[in-house]
C-alpha positions as a printed Julia matrix, in Angstrom:
191×3 Matrix{Float64}:
 -17.16  190.41   76.16
 -17.47  187.33   74.86
 -18.65  184.92   78.17
 -16.43  181.28   77.25
 -13.5   184.65   78.15
 -14.68  184.74   81.56
 -12.69  181.44   82.83
  -9.44  183.94   82.55
 -11.08  185.83   84.96
 -11.85  182.87   87.69
  -8.49  181.55   86.6
  -6.52  184.63   87.91
  -9.36  185.07   91.03
  -8.67  181.25   92.18
  -4.74  181.44   92.02
  -4.7   185.58   94.05
  -6.49  183.37   96.75
  -4.43  180.05   96.76
  -1.34  182.81   96.87
  -2.79  184.67   99.64
  -3.57  181.31  101.66
   0.17  180.29  100.62
   1.49  183.81  102.08
   0.27  183.01  104.7
   1.05  179.83  104.99
   4.42  180.73  105.05
   4.56  184.24  106.98
   3.73  184.13  110.02
   3.41  188.04  110.56
   0.65  188.08  108.34
  -1.14  185.95  111.62
  -1.98  189.94  112.71
  -5.1   189.7   109.94
  -6.25  186.0   110.79
  -9.37  187.83  113.3
 -10.01  190.25  110.58
 -10.13  187.8   107.02
 -13.68  187.87  106.56
 -13.78  191.43  107.05
 -11.01  191.72  104.42
 -12.97  189.75  102.2
 -16.51  191.25  102.34
 -14.87  195.06  101.67
 -12.78  193.1    98.83
 -15.35  191.68   97.58
 -17.66  195.18   98.39
 -15.3   196.71   95.74
 -14.84  193.93   93.57
 -19.01  194.7    93.63
 -19.21  198.45   93.15
 -17.04  198.84   90.3
 -18.4   199.71   86.68
 -16.93  196.64   85.48
 -18.79  197.76   81.75
 -17.26  201.09   81.05
 -14.33  199.62   81.78
 -14.96  196.67   79.01
 -15.59  193.93   80.95
 -18.56  191.58   81.53
 -19.46  192.21   84.74
 -20.93  189.12   85.32
 -18.28  186.81   86.41
 -16.71  190.08   88.91
 -20.68  189.66   90.8
 -20.57  186.04   91.02
 -16.8   186.46   92.5
 -17.95  189.07   94.61
 -20.69  186.99   95.96
 -19.14  183.68   96.58
 -16.21  184.91   98.52
 -16.76  185.42  102.02
 -19.77  182.57  101.44
 -16.28  180.69  100.5
 -14.18  182.25  103.38
 -16.88  181.27  106.39
 -16.71  177.59  105.96
 -13.42  177.37  104.65
 -12.15  178.93  108.09
 -15.71  177.37  110.14
 -13.59  176.45  113.41
 -12.42  179.68  113.88
 -14.0   182.29  112.6
 -15.57  184.97  114.82
 -19.27  186.47  115.77
 -18.2   189.85  115.04
 -17.2   189.01  111.38
 -19.77  186.22  110.97
 -22.03  189.41  111.74
 -19.97  191.57  108.94
 -20.67  188.96  106.57
 -24.18  189.31  107.04
 -24.24  193.47  106.42
 -22.52  192.65  103.0
 -25.39  189.97  101.92
 -27.94  192.58  103.16
 -25.8   194.94  101.33
 -25.93  192.47   98.19
 -30.43  192.84   99.22
 -30.35  196.18   98.03
 -28.05  196.33   95.42
 -30.2   193.22   93.52
 -33.7   194.88   94.91
 -33.29  191.27   96.3
 -34.82  190.35   99.0
 -33.89  186.78   99.05
 -30.3   187.95   99.83
 -30.88  188.34  102.73
 -32.0   184.98  103.67
 -27.64  184.26  103.25
 -27.43  187.27  105.38
 -30.22  185.68  108.15
 -28.1   182.5   108.13
 -24.45  183.97  108.39
 -26.11  187.06  111.64
 -27.5   182.85  112.7
 -24.53  181.03  112.93
 -23.0   184.75  114.6
 -25.59  184.71  117.3
 -25.34  180.93  118.37
 -21.55  181.52  118.48
 -22.06  184.61  120.38
 -24.35  182.47  123.35
 -21.64  179.84  122.76
 -19.23  182.08  123.52
 -20.09  183.3   127.1
 -21.39  180.53  128.09
 -24.94  180.84  127.38
 -26.79  177.29  127.89
 -30.28  177.31  127.66
 -31.74  176.2   125.39
 -34.62  178.88  124.79
 -31.59  181.3   123.22
 -31.34  178.86  120.37
 -35.6   177.93  119.79
 -35.67  181.89  119.49
 -32.46  182.64  116.86
 -34.85  179.72  114.93
 -37.93  180.87  115.4
 -38.0   184.52  114.78
 -35.48  183.43  111.36
 -38.4   181.89  109.95
 -41.24  184.09  111.78
 -38.75  186.97  109.09
 -38.72  185.06  106.72
 -42.99  184.62  107.07
 -43.45  188.31  107.4
 -40.69  189.93  104.31
 -40.62  186.86  101.38
 -42.16  187.78   99.08
 -43.48  186.11   97.6
 -45.03  184.23  100.8
 -47.08  188.23  100.84
 -49.09  186.83   97.82
 -53.1   185.92   98.07
 -52.42  182.57   97.04
 -49.54  181.94   99.84
 -51.75  183.02  102.54
 -51.83  179.8   103.87
 -48.65  178.34  104.07
 -47.15  181.96  105.21
 -49.67  180.94  108.35
 -48.44  177.74  108.71
 -44.47  179.34  108.4
 -45.79  181.6   111.45
 -47.02  178.96  113.21
 -44.47  176.51  113.22
 -41.88  179.19  113.4
 -43.46  181.01  117.35
 -45.21  177.36  117.99
 -40.76  176.44  118.29
 -40.15  179.48  120.76
 -43.65  178.45  122.65
 -43.35  175.26  122.79
 -39.63  175.25  124.02
 -40.87  178.15  126.39
 -44.06  175.49  127.74
 -41.33  172.02  127.9
 -37.9   173.84  129.93
 -40.39  176.2   132.18
 -43.14  174.83  133.22
 -42.88  175.96  136.88
 -44.74  178.73  136.59
 -45.74  179.29  133.73
 -44.85  183.1   133.22
 -41.86  183.01  130.7
 -44.31  180.79  128.37
 -47.27  182.8   128.84
 -45.01  186.33  128.2
 -44.31  184.57  125.12
 -47.23  182.83  123.71
 -49.11  186.92  124.4
């Protein structure tokens, strides 16, 4: 239970990750798992996070740090090839962390991965309309303005209002600039 001995856990986990990467590089049959890499990492991280380490005489903090870090590192290291499904699974993982920790701010990481996944989905299916991308950004800002506990206080009311204006302004301004012909789409969105 000595915090100074936690570094063994980090070294052991790093060694396991490096061994997994090396195994994948020399054993080509493991390529069948590549499309599910982030999903597998999220499952391992969730199990790591849920294990009652304290009951077994271990400090839980290093295991929690590793568990919440692994999905982010996996996504960043496989950014070129990661699918939108994997990104959405990572987003769900961080929603679960937010629920367990009872801290809504963990959902910001989830929101970022969901936005990344939606953007990948739109690009993969050739949805090139700029309103889709502006909507992702604008709706994300509106979600933060709606659910952030600090912005819900009376002292932050003005900042919450500005964030809402900024989020809805991104969507409405994009609609106004790119759909001026009839004005129906900007009118519907602004309402």
